[in-house]
Amino acid sequence: MQIVNTVCELRRAVKIWRSAGESVAFVPTMGNLHAGHLQLVRMARKNADRAVVSIFVNPTQFGAGEDFETYPRTEREDQEKLTGECADLLFQPSVTDIYAPDAKTTVTVAGISDWYCGASRPGHFAGVATVVSKLFNIVQPDSAFFGLKDFQQFTVIKTMVRDLNIPVEIIGVDTVREPDGLAMSSRNGYLTDDEKRVAPKLYQSLCAARDVILDGNQTYEEVEQRALQFLQQAGFETDYFSVCRGSDLTKAAAEDVDLVLLAAAKLGKTRLIDNIYFSR
Ligand code: PAF
Protein backbone atom coordinates (compact mmCIF):
# COMPACT_ATOMS: atom_id res chain seq x y z
CA MET A 1 0.00 0.00 0.00
CA GLN A 2 1.29 3.45 -0.92
CA ILE A 3 1.09 6.07 1.81
CA VAL A 4 1.04 9.71 0.71
CA ASN A 5 0.70 12.90 2.71
CA THR A 6 0.28 15.63 0.12
CA VAL A 7 -2.33 16.52 -2.47
CA CYS A 8 0.38 16.58 -5.13
CA GLU A 9 1.54 13.01 -4.45
CA LEU A 10 -2.04 11.77 -4.29
CA ARG A 11 -2.88 13.33 -7.67
CA ARG A 12 0.26 11.86 -9.23
CA ALA A 13 -0.63 8.33 -8.10
CA VAL A 14 -4.26 8.58 -9.23
CA LYS A 15 -3.20 10.03 -12.61
CA ILE A 16 -1.06 6.96 -13.32
CA TRP A 17 -4.02 4.64 -12.62
CA ARG A 18 -6.36 6.79 -14.67
CA SER A 19 -4.05 6.77 -17.68
CA ALA A 20 -4.08 2.96 -17.49
CA GLY A 21 -7.89 3.13 -17.64
CA GLU A 22 -8.42 2.01 -14.04
CA SER A 23 -11.42 2.97 -11.89
CA VAL A 24 -11.03 4.40 -8.38
CA ALA A 25 -13.17 3.90 -5.27
CA PHE A 26 -12.72 6.08 -2.20
CA VAL A 27 -13.28 5.60 1.54
CA PRO A 28 -12.92 8.82 3.55
CA THR A 29 -12.33 8.24 7.29
CA MET A 30 -11.01 9.95 10.38
CA GLY A 31 -8.95 6.88 11.32
CA ASN A 32 -9.09 4.73 14.47
CA LEU A 33 -10.33 2.09 12.08
CA HIS A 34 -12.72 -0.64 13.22
CA ALA A 35 -14.53 -3.49 11.49
CA GLY A 36 -17.10 -1.05 10.07
CA HIS A 37 -14.40 0.92 8.22
CA LEU A 38 -12.73 -2.26 6.99
CA GLN A 39 -16.05 -3.39 5.52
CA LEU A 40 -16.15 -0.11 3.55
CA VAL A 41 -12.64 -0.81 2.24
CA ARG A 42 -13.64 -4.34 1.20
CA MET A 43 -16.65 -2.99 -0.67
CA ALA A 44 -14.51 -0.31 -2.33
CA ARG A 45 -12.03 -2.93 -3.50
CA LYS A 46 -14.81 -5.04 -5.01
CA ASN A 47 -16.29 -2.02 -6.75
CA ALA A 48 -13.24 -0.60 -8.54
CA ASP A 49 -9.73 -1.39 -9.77
CA ARG A 50 -8.17 0.80 -7.07
CA ALA A 51 -9.19 1.63 -3.50
CA VAL A 52 -8.05 4.89 -1.90
CA VAL A 53 -8.60 5.48 1.85
CA SER A 54 -8.10 8.84 3.55
CA ILE A 55 -7.43 9.39 7.23
CA PHE A 56 -7.98 12.98 8.23
CA VAL A 57 -9.34 14.15 11.58
CA ASN A 58 -11.22 17.12 10.18
CA PRO A 59 -11.14 20.06 12.60
CA THR A 60 -14.03 21.93 10.95
CA GLN A 61 -16.60 19.28 11.87
CA PHE A 62 -15.84 19.48 15.61
CA GLY A 63 -17.53 22.17 17.70
CA ALA A 64 -16.02 24.08 20.60
CA GLY A 65 -15.67 21.76 23.60
CA GLU A 66 -15.92 18.61 21.44
CA ASP A 67 -13.26 15.92 21.22
CA PHE A 68 -11.08 17.14 18.31
CA GLU A 69 -7.91 17.20 20.44
CA THR A 70 -8.56 13.84 22.10
CA TYR A 71 -10.06 12.03 19.09
CA PRO A 72 -8.20 8.69 18.94
CA ARG A 73 -5.27 8.81 16.50
CA THR A 74 -3.95 5.30 15.87
CA GLU A 75 -1.78 5.78 12.81
CA ARG A 76 0.35 2.64 12.92
CA GLU A 77 -2.52 0.25 13.73
CA ASP A 78 -4.64 1.85 10.99
CA GLN A 79 -1.87 1.40 8.41
CA GLU A 80 -1.52 -2.28 9.35
CA LYS A 81 -5.26 -2.85 9.05
CA LEU A 82 -5.41 -1.18 5.63
CA THR A 83 -2.44 -3.18 4.40
CA GLY A 84 -4.30 -6.31 5.57
CA GLU A 85 -7.32 -5.25 3.48
CA CYS A 86 -5.10 -4.62 0.43
CA ALA A 87 -6.07 -0.96 0.06
CA ASP A 88 -4.01 0.56 -2.76
CA LEU A 89 -3.31 3.95 -1.28
CA LEU A 90 -3.63 5.73 2.06
CA PHE A 91 -3.93 9.52 1.91
CA GLN A 92 -2.99 11.04 5.26
CA PRO A 93 -2.79 14.82 4.83
CA SER A 94 -2.09 17.40 7.52
CA VAL A 95 -4.56 20.17 8.33
CA THR A 96 -2.48 22.71 6.39
CA ASP A 97 -2.54 20.44 3.30
CA ILE A 98 -6.31 20.52 3.32
CA TYR A 99 -7.14 24.03 4.55
CA ALA A 100 -5.47 27.23 3.39
CA PRO A 101 -5.16 29.55 6.40
CA ASP A 102 -7.29 32.16 4.60
CA ALA A 103 -9.86 29.72 3.12
CA LYS A 104 -13.14 31.49 2.41
CA THR A 105 -15.36 28.80 0.93
CA THR A 106 -17.58 26.32 2.75
CA VAL A 107 -20.27 23.95 1.57
CA THR A 108 -23.60 23.89 3.43
CA VAL A 109 -26.54 21.64 2.66
CA ALA A 110 -29.45 23.74 3.91
CA GLY A 111 -32.21 22.38 6.14
CA ILE A 112 -31.11 18.85 6.82
CA SER A 113 -27.78 20.07 8.27
CA ASP A 114 -29.70 21.87 11.04
CA TRP A 115 -31.83 18.95 12.21
CA TYR A 116 -31.12 16.07 14.63
CA CYS A 117 -27.32 15.91 15.12
CA GLY A 118 -27.05 19.29 13.38
CA ALA A 119 -29.21 20.92 16.07
CA SER A 120 -26.92 19.79 18.88
CA ARG A 121 -23.72 20.15 16.84
CA PRO A 122 -24.08 23.48 14.95
CA GLY A 123 -21.71 23.70 11.99
CA HIS A 124 -20.89 19.97 12.10
CA PHE A 125 -22.44 19.05 8.76
CA ALA A 126 -21.00 22.12 7.01
CA GLY A 127 -17.60 20.85 8.18
CA VAL A 128 -18.38 17.38 6.84
CA ALA A 129 -19.79 18.61 3.51
CA THR A 130 -16.84 20.97 3.00
CA VAL A 131 -14.14 18.38 3.70
CA VAL A 132 -15.88 15.64 1.71
CA SER A 133 -16.29 17.92 -1.32
CA LYS A 134 -12.61 18.91 -1.04
CA LEU A 135 -11.55 15.25 -0.76
CA PHE A 136 -13.72 14.40 -3.78
CA ASN A 137 -12.01 17.19 -5.76
CA ILE A 138 -8.59 15.92 -4.70
CA VAL A 139 -9.13 12.17 -5.27
CA GLN A 140 -11.73 12.45 -8.09
CA PRO A 141 -13.04 8.94 -7.46
CA ASP A 142 -15.75 7.13 -9.41
CA SER A 143 -17.46 6.00 -6.21
CA ALA A 144 -17.25 6.68 -2.47
CA PHE A 145 -18.32 4.50 0.44
CA PHE A 146 -19.95 5.67 3.67
CA GLY A 147 -21.26 3.75 6.68
CA LEU A 148 -25.01 3.97 7.16
CA LYS A 149 -24.56 4.27 10.93
CA ASP A 150 -24.15 7.98 10.17
CA PHE A 151 -27.41 8.04 8.23
CA GLN A 152 -27.83 11.81 8.45
CA GLN A 153 -24.26 12.34 7.22
CA PHE A 154 -24.94 9.92 4.35
CA THR A 155 -28.10 11.87 3.40
CA VAL A 156 -26.26 15.22 3.61
CA ILE A 157 -23.52 13.91 1.29
CA LYS A 158 -25.96 12.37 -1.19
CA THR A 159 -27.86 15.67 -1.30
CA MET A 160 -24.65 17.66 -1.78
CA VAL A 161 -23.49 15.43 -4.64
CA ARG A 162 -26.87 15.71 -6.34
CA ASP A 163 -27.13 19.48 -5.91
CA LEU A 164 -23.55 20.22 -7.03
CA ASN A 165 -23.48 17.65 -9.88
CA ILE A 166 -20.42 15.99 -8.36
CA PRO A 167 -19.70 12.94 -10.55
CA VAL A 168 -19.18 10.46 -7.69
CA GLU A 169 -21.48 7.54 -6.95
CA ILE A 170 -22.28 7.51 -3.22
CA ILE A 171 -22.69 4.02 -1.78
CA GLY A 172 -24.03 3.39 1.73
CA VAL A 173 -22.84 0.30 3.58
CA ASP A 174 -24.79 -1.39 6.39
CA THR A 175 -23.74 -0.74 9.97
CA VAL A 176 -21.39 -3.33 11.46
CA ARG A 177 -22.40 -4.24 15.03
CA GLU A 178 -20.85 -5.84 18.07
CA PRO A 179 -22.42 -9.22 18.99
CA ASP A 180 -24.59 -7.36 21.57
CA GLY A 181 -25.96 -5.03 18.84
CA LEU A 182 -23.92 -1.91 19.63
CA ALA A 183 -23.04 -0.12 16.38
CA MET A 184 -19.27 -0.01 15.85
CA SER A 185 -17.89 3.49 16.32
CA SER A 186 -14.51 5.03 16.99
CA ARG A 187 -16.09 6.73 20.02
CA ASN A 188 -17.11 3.40 21.67
CA GLY A 189 -13.58 3.36 23.08
CA TYR A 190 -14.61 6.20 25.41
CA LEU A 191 -17.22 3.98 27.16
CA THR A 192 -16.49 2.62 30.66
CA ASP A 193 -17.19 -1.06 31.37
CA ASP A 194 -20.51 -0.17 33.04
CA GLU A 195 -21.52 2.04 30.11
CA LYS A 196 -20.61 -0.73 27.65
CA ARG A 197 -23.23 -2.93 29.32
CA VAL A 198 -25.93 -0.25 28.88
CA ALA A 199 -24.93 1.01 25.39
CA PRO A 200 -26.62 -1.84 23.38
CA LYS A 201 -29.98 -0.61 24.70
CA LEU A 202 -29.83 2.16 22.11
CA TYR A 203 -30.11 -0.40 19.30
CA GLN A 204 -32.68 -2.38 21.34
CA SER A 205 -34.84 0.76 21.57
CA LEU A 206 -34.68 1.17 17.78
CA CYS A 207 -35.61 -2.47 17.12
CA ALA A 208 -38.50 -2.29 19.62
CA ALA A 209 -39.78 0.96 18.04
CA ARG A 210 -39.61 -0.56 14.55
CA ASP A 211 -41.64 -3.58 15.73
CA VAL A 212 -44.28 -1.35 17.33
CA ILE A 213 -44.56 0.69 14.10
CA LEU A 214 -44.94 -2.47 12.06
CA ASP A 215 -47.74 -3.59 14.44
CA GLY A 216 -49.45 -0.28 13.67
CA ASN A 217 -51.05 0.33 17.09
CA GLN A 218 -49.25 3.54 18.15
CA THR A 219 -48.75 6.97 16.64
CA TYR A 220 -45.19 8.00 15.75
CA GLU A 221 -45.25 10.54 18.60
CA GLU A 222 -46.12 7.77 21.07
CA VAL A 223 -43.36 5.56 19.68
CA GLU A 224 -40.82 8.41 20.05
CA GLN A 225 -41.92 9.28 23.60
CA ARG A 226 -41.79 5.66 24.78
CA ALA A 227 -38.34 5.13 23.29
CA LEU A 228 -37.02 8.32 24.94
CA GLN A 229 -38.49 7.20 28.27
CA PHE A 230 -36.93 3.72 27.93
CA LEU A 231 -33.52 5.23 27.19
CA GLN A 232 -33.69 7.74 30.06
CA GLN A 233 -34.65 4.96 32.48
CA ALA A 234 -31.67 2.95 31.23
CA GLY A 235 -29.34 5.85 32.14
CA PHE A 236 -28.97 7.74 28.82
CA GLU A 237 -29.16 11.48 28.49
CA THR A 238 -31.29 11.56 25.34
CA ASP A 239 -30.87 14.01 22.49
CA TYR A 240 -33.51 12.83 19.99
CA PHE A 241 -35.42 9.78 18.84
CA SER A 242 -37.28 10.50 15.59
CA VAL A 243 -39.38 8.59 13.11
CA CYS A 244 -38.35 10.02 9.71
CA ARG A 245 -38.91 9.58 6.01
CA GLY A 246 -36.06 7.51 4.60
CA SER A 247 -35.63 9.68 1.50
CA ASP A 248 -35.09 13.13 3.04
CA LEU A 249 -35.23 12.70 6.85
CA THR A 250 -38.26 14.95 7.25
CA LYS A 251 -40.78 13.85 9.92
CA ALA A 252 -42.59 10.74 8.73
CA ALA A 253 -46.28 10.90 7.86
CA ALA A 254 -48.70 7.99 8.23
CA GLU A 255 -48.65 7.28 4.46
CA ASP A 256 -44.82 7.06 4.18
CA VAL A 257 -43.53 3.60 3.36
CA ASP A 258 -39.73 3.87 3.69
CA LEU A 259 -38.83 4.93 7.22
CA VAL A 260 -35.70 5.51 9.23
CA LEU A 261 -35.60 5.81 13.00
CA LEU A 262 -32.80 8.11 14.11
CA ALA A 263 -31.54 8.22 17.70
CA ALA A 264 -28.80 10.02 19.59
CA ALA A 265 -28.09 9.89 23.32
CA LYS A 266 -25.21 10.36 25.70
CA LEU A 267 -23.91 7.77 28.12
CA GLY A 268 -21.66 9.61 30.53
CA LYS A 269 -19.38 11.67 28.29
CA THR A 270 -19.90 9.57 25.17
CA ARG A 271 -22.40 10.61 22.51
CA LEU A 272 -23.82 7.60 20.66
CA ILE A 273 -25.90 7.65 17.50
CA ASP A 274 -27.67 4.83 15.74
CA ASN A 275 -30.56 4.23 13.36
CA ILE A 276 -32.63 1.56 11.69
CA TYR A 277 -34.32 1.77 8.29
CA PHE A 278 -37.15 -0.37 7.04
CA SER A 279 -40.27 -0.38 4.88
CA ARG A 280 -43.82 -0.62 6.20
O1 PAF B 1 -17.61 9.75 8.96
C1 PAF B 1 -16.47 10.24 9.10
O2 PAF B 1 -15.54 9.58 9.54
C2 PAF B 1 -16.25 11.71 8.73
O3 PAF B 1 -17.36 12.49 9.04
C3 PAF B 1 -15.82 11.91 7.27
C4 PAF B 1 -16.92 11.46 6.30
C5 PAF B 1 -14.56 11.12 6.98
C6 PAF B 1 -15.54 13.39 7.00
O4 PAF B 1 -14.54 13.87 7.81
Short mmCIF file of C-alpha atoms in Angstrom, two decimals, residues 36-264:
data_model
loop_
_atom_site.label_atom_id
_atom_site.label_comp_id
_atom_site.label_asym_id
_atom_site.label_seq_id
_atom_site.Cartn_x
_atom_site.Cartn_y
_atom_site.Cartn_z
CA GLY A 36 -17.10 -1.05 10.07
CA HIS A 37 -14.40 0.92 8.22
CA LEU A 38 -12.73 -2.26 6.99
CA GLN A 39 -16.05 -3.39 5.52
CA LEU A 40 -16.15 -0.11 3.55
CA VAL A 41 -12.64 -0.81 2.24
CA ARG A 42 -13.64 -4.34 1.20
CA MET A 43 -16.65 -2.99 -0.67
CA ALA A 44 -14.51 -0.31 -2.33
CA ARG A 45 -12.03 -2.93 -3.50
CA LYS A 46 -14.81 -5.04 -5.01
CA ASN A 47 -16.29 -2.02 -6.75
CA ALA A 48 -13.24 -0.60 -8.54
CA ASP A 49 -9.73 -1.39 -9.77
CA ARG A 50 -8.17 0.80 -7.07
CA ALA A 51 -9.19 1.63 -3.50
CA VAL A 52 -8.05 4.89 -1.90
CA VAL A 53 -8.60 5.48 1.85
CA SER A 54 -8.10 8.84 3.55
CA ILE A 55 -7.43 9.39 7.23
CA PHE A 56 -7.98 12.98 8.23
CA VAL A 57 -9.34 14.15 11.58
CA ASN A 58 -11.22 17.12 10.18
CA PRO A 59 -11.14 20.06 12.60
CA THR A 60 -14.03 21.93 10.95
CA GLN A 61 -16.60 19.28 11.87
CA PHE A 62 -15.84 19.48 15.61
CA GLY A 63 -17.53 22.17 17.70
CA ALA A 64 -16.02 24.08 20.60
CA GLY A 65 -15.67 21.76 23.60
CA GLU A 66 -15.92 18.61 21.44
CA ASP A 67 -13.26 15.92 21.22
CA PHE A 68 -11.08 17.14 18.31
CA GLU A 69 -7.91 17.20 20.44
CA THR A 70 -8.56 13.84 22.10
CA TYR A 71 -10.06 12.03 19.09
CA PRO A 72 -8.20 8.69 18.94
CA ARG A 73 -5.27 8.81 16.50
CA THR A 74 -3.95 5.30 15.87
CA GLU A 75 -1.78 5.78 12.81
CA ARG A 76 0.35 2.64 12.92
CA GLU A 77 -2.52 0.25 13.73
CA ASP A 78 -4.64 1.85 10.99
CA GLN A 79 -1.87 1.40 8.41
CA GLU A 80 -1.52 -2.28 9.35
CA LYS A 81 -5.26 -2.85 9.05
CA LEU A 82 -5.41 -1.18 5.63
CA THR A 83 -2.44 -3.18 4.40
CA GLY A 84 -4.30 -6.31 5.57
CA GLU A 85 -7.32 -5.25 3.48
CA CYS A 86 -5.10 -4.62 0.43
CA ALA A 87 -6.07 -0.96 0.06
CA ASP A 88 -4.01 0.56 -2.76
CA LEU A 89 -3.31 3.95 -1.28
CA LEU A 90 -3.63 5.73 2.06
CA PHE A 91 -3.93 9.52 1.91
CA GLN A 92 -2.99 11.04 5.26
CA PRO A 93 -2.79 14.82 4.83
CA SER A 94 -2.09 17.40 7.52
CA VAL A 95 -4.56 20.17 8.33
CA THR A 96 -2.48 22.71 6.39
CA ASP A 97 -2.54 20.44 3.30
CA ILE A 98 -6.31 20.52 3.32
CA TYR A 99 -7.14 24.03 4.55
CA ALA A 100 -5.47 27.23 3.39
CA PRO A 101 -5.16 29.55 6.40
CA ASP A 102 -7.29 32.16 4.60
CA ALA A 103 -9.86 29.72 3.12
CA LYS A 104 -13.14 31.49 2.41
CA THR A 105 -15.36 28.80 0.93
CA THR A 106 -17.58 26.32 2.75
CA VAL A 107 -20.27 23.95 1.57
CA THR A 108 -23.60 23.89 3.43
CA VAL A 109 -26.54 21.64 2.66
CA ALA A 110 -29.45 23.74 3.91
CA GLY A 111 -32.21 22.38 6.14
CA ILE A 112 -31.11 18.85 6.82
CA SER A 113 -27.78 20.07 8.27
CA ASP A 114 -29.70 21.87 11.04
CA TRP A 115 -31.83 18.95 12.21
CA TYR A 116 -31.12 16.07 14.63
CA CYS A 117 -27.32 15.91 15.12
CA GLY A 118 -27.05 19.29 13.38
CA ALA A 119 -29.21 20.92 16.07
CA SER A 120 -26.92 19.79 18.88
CA ARG A 121 -23.72 20.15 16.84
CA PRO A 122 -24.08 23.48 14.95
CA GLY A 123 -21.71 23.70 11.99
CA HIS A 124 -20.89 19.97 12.10
CA PHE A 125 -22.44 19.05 8.76
CA ALA A 126 -21.00 22.12 7.01
CA GLY A 127 -17.60 20.85 8.18
CA VAL A 128 -18.38 17.38 6.84
CA ALA A 129 -19.79 18.61 3.51
CA THR A 130 -16.84 20.97 3.00
CA VAL A 131 -14.14 18.38 3.70
CA VAL A 132 -15.88 15.64 1.71
CA SER A 133 -16.29 17.92 -1.32
CA LYS A 134 -12.61 18.91 -1.04
CA LEU A 135 -11.55 15.25 -0.76
CA PHE A 136 -13.72 14.40 -3.78
CA ASN A 137 -12.01 17.19 -5.76
CA ILE A 138 -8.59 15.92 -4.70
CA VAL A 139 -9.13 12.17 -5.27
CA GLN A 140 -11.73 12.45 -8.09
CA PRO A 141 -13.04 8.94 -7.46
CA ASP A 142 -15.75 7.13 -9.41
CA SER A 143 -17.46 6.00 -6.21
CA ALA A 144 -17.25 6.68 -2.47
CA PHE A 145 -18.32 4.50 0.44
CA PHE A 146 -19.95 5.67 3.67
CA GLY A 147 -21.26 3.75 6.68
CA LEU A 148 -25.01 3.97 7.16
CA LYS A 149 -24.56 4.27 10.93
CA ASP A 150 -24.15 7.98 10.17
CA PHE A 151 -27.41 8.04 8.23
CA GLN A 152 -27.83 11.81 8.45
CA GLN A 153 -24.26 12.34 7.22
CA PHE A 154 -24.94 9.92 4.35
CA THR A 155 -28.10 11.87 3.40
CA VAL A 156 -26.26 15.22 3.61
CA ILE A 157 -23.52 13.91 1.29
CA LYS A 158 -25.96 12.37 -1.19
CA THR A 159 -27.86 15.67 -1.30
CA MET A 160 -24.65 17.66 -1.78
CA VAL A 161 -23.49 15.43 -4.64
CA ARG A 162 -26.87 15.71 -6.34
CA ASP A 163 -27.13 19.48 -5.91
CA LEU A 164 -23.55 20.22 -7.03
CA ASN A 165 -23.48 17.65 -9.88
CA ILE A 166 -20.42 15.99 -8.36
CA PRO A 167 -19.70 12.94 -10.55
CA VAL A 168 -19.18 10.46 -7.69
CA GLU A 169 -21.48 7.54 -6.95
CA ILE A 170 -22.28 7.51 -3.22
CA ILE A 171 -22.69 4.02 -1.78
CA GLY A 172 -24.03 3.39 1.73
CA VAL A 173 -22.84 0.30 3.58
CA ASP A 174 -24.79 -1.39 6.39
CA THR A 175 -23.74 -0.74 9.97
CA VAL A 176 -21.39 -3.33 11.46
CA ARG A 177 -22.40 -4.24 15.03
CA GLU A 178 -20.85 -5.84 18.07
CA PRO A 179 -22.42 -9.22 18.99
CA ASP A 180 -24.59 -7.36 21.57
CA GLY A 181 -25.96 -5.03 18.84
CA LEU A 182 -23.92 -1.91 19.63
CA ALA A 183 -23.04 -0.12 16.38
CA MET A 184 -19.27 -0.01 15.85
CA SER A 185 -17.89 3.49 16.32
CA SER A 186 -14.51 5.03 16.99
CA ARG A 187 -16.09 6.73 20.02
CA ASN A 188 -17.11 3.40 21.67
CA GLY A 189 -13.58 3.36 23.08
CA TYR A 190 -14.61 6.20 25.41
CA LEU A 191 -17.22 3.98 27.16
CA THR A 192 -16.49 2.62 30.66
CA ASP A 193 -17.19 -1.06 31.37
CA ASP A 194 -20.51 -0.17 33.04
CA GLU A 195 -21.52 2.04 30.11
CA LYS A 196 -20.61 -0.73 27.65
CA ARG A 197 -23.23 -2.93 29.32
CA VAL A 198 -25.93 -0.25 28.88
CA ALA A 199 -24.93 1.01 25.39
CA PRO A 200 -26.62 -1.84 23.38
CA LYS A 201 -29.98 -0.61 24.70
CA LEU A 202 -29.83 2.16 22.11
CA TYR A 203 -30.11 -0.40 19.30
CA GLN A 204 -32.68 -2.38 21.34
CA SER A 205 -34.84 0.76 21.57
CA LEU A 206 -34.68 1.17 17.78
CA CYS A 207 -35.61 -2.47 17.12
CA ALA A 208 -38.50 -2.29 19.62
CA ALA A 209 -39.78 0.96 18.04
CA ARG A 210 -39.61 -0.56 14.55
CA ASP A 211 -41.64 -3.58 15.73
CA VAL A 212 -44.28 -1.35 17.33
CA ILE A 213 -44.56 0.69 14.10
CA LEU A 214 -44.94 -2.47 12.06
CA ASP A 215 -47.74 -3.59 14.44
CA GLY A 216 -49.45 -0.28 13.67
CA ASN A 217 -51.05 0.33 17.09
CA GLN A 218 -49.25 3.54 18.15
CA THR A 219 -48.75 6.97 16.64
CA TYR A 220 -45.19 8.00 15.75
CA GLU A 221 -45.25 10.54 18.60
CA GLU A 222 -46.12 7.77 21.07
CA VAL A 223 -43.36 5.56 19.68
CA GLU A 224 -40.82 8.41 20.05
CA GLN A 225 -41.92 9.28 23.60
CA ARG A 226 -41.79 5.66 24.78
CA ALA A 227 -38.34 5.13 23.29
CA LEU A 228 -37.02 8.32 24.94
CA GLN A 229 -38.49 7.20 28.27
CA PHE A 230 -36.93 3.72 27.93
CA LEU A 231 -33.52 5.23 27.19
CA GLN A 232 -33.69 7.74 30.06
CA GLN A 233 -34.65 4.96 32.48
CA ALA A 234 -31.67 2.95 31.23
CA GLY A 235 -29.34 5.85 32.14
CA PHE A 236 -28.97 7.74 28.82
CA GLU A 237 -29.16 11.48 28.49
CA THR A 238 -31.29 11.56 25.34
CA ASP A 239 -30.87 14.01 22.49
CA TYR A 240 -33.51 12.83 19.99
CA PHE A 241 -35.42 9.78 18.84
CA SER A 242 -37.28 10.50 15.59
CA VAL A 243 -39.38 8.59 13.11
CA CYS A 244 -38.35 10.02 9.71
CA ARG A 245 -38.91 9.58 6.01
CA GLY A 246 -36.06 7.51 4.60
CA SER A 247 -35.63 9.68 1.50
CA ASP A 248 -35.09 13.13 3.04
CA LEU A 249 -35.23 12.70 6.85
CA THR A 250 -38.26 14.95 7.25
CA LYS A 251 -40.78 13.85 9.92
CA ALA A 252 -42.59 10.74 8.73
CA ALA A 253 -46.28 10.90 7.86
CA ALA A 254 -48.70 7.99 8.23
CA GLU A 255 -48.65 7.28 4.46
CA ASP A 256 -44.82 7.06 4.18
CA VAL A 257 -43.53 3.60 3.36
CA ASP A 258 -39.73 3.87 3.69
CA LEU A 259 -38.83 4.93 7.22
CA VAL A 260 -35.70 5.51 9.23
CA LEU A 261 -35.60 5.81 13.00
CA LEU A 262 -32.80 8.11 14.11
CA ALA A 263 -31.54 8.22 17.70
CA ALA A 264 -28.80 10.02 19.59
#
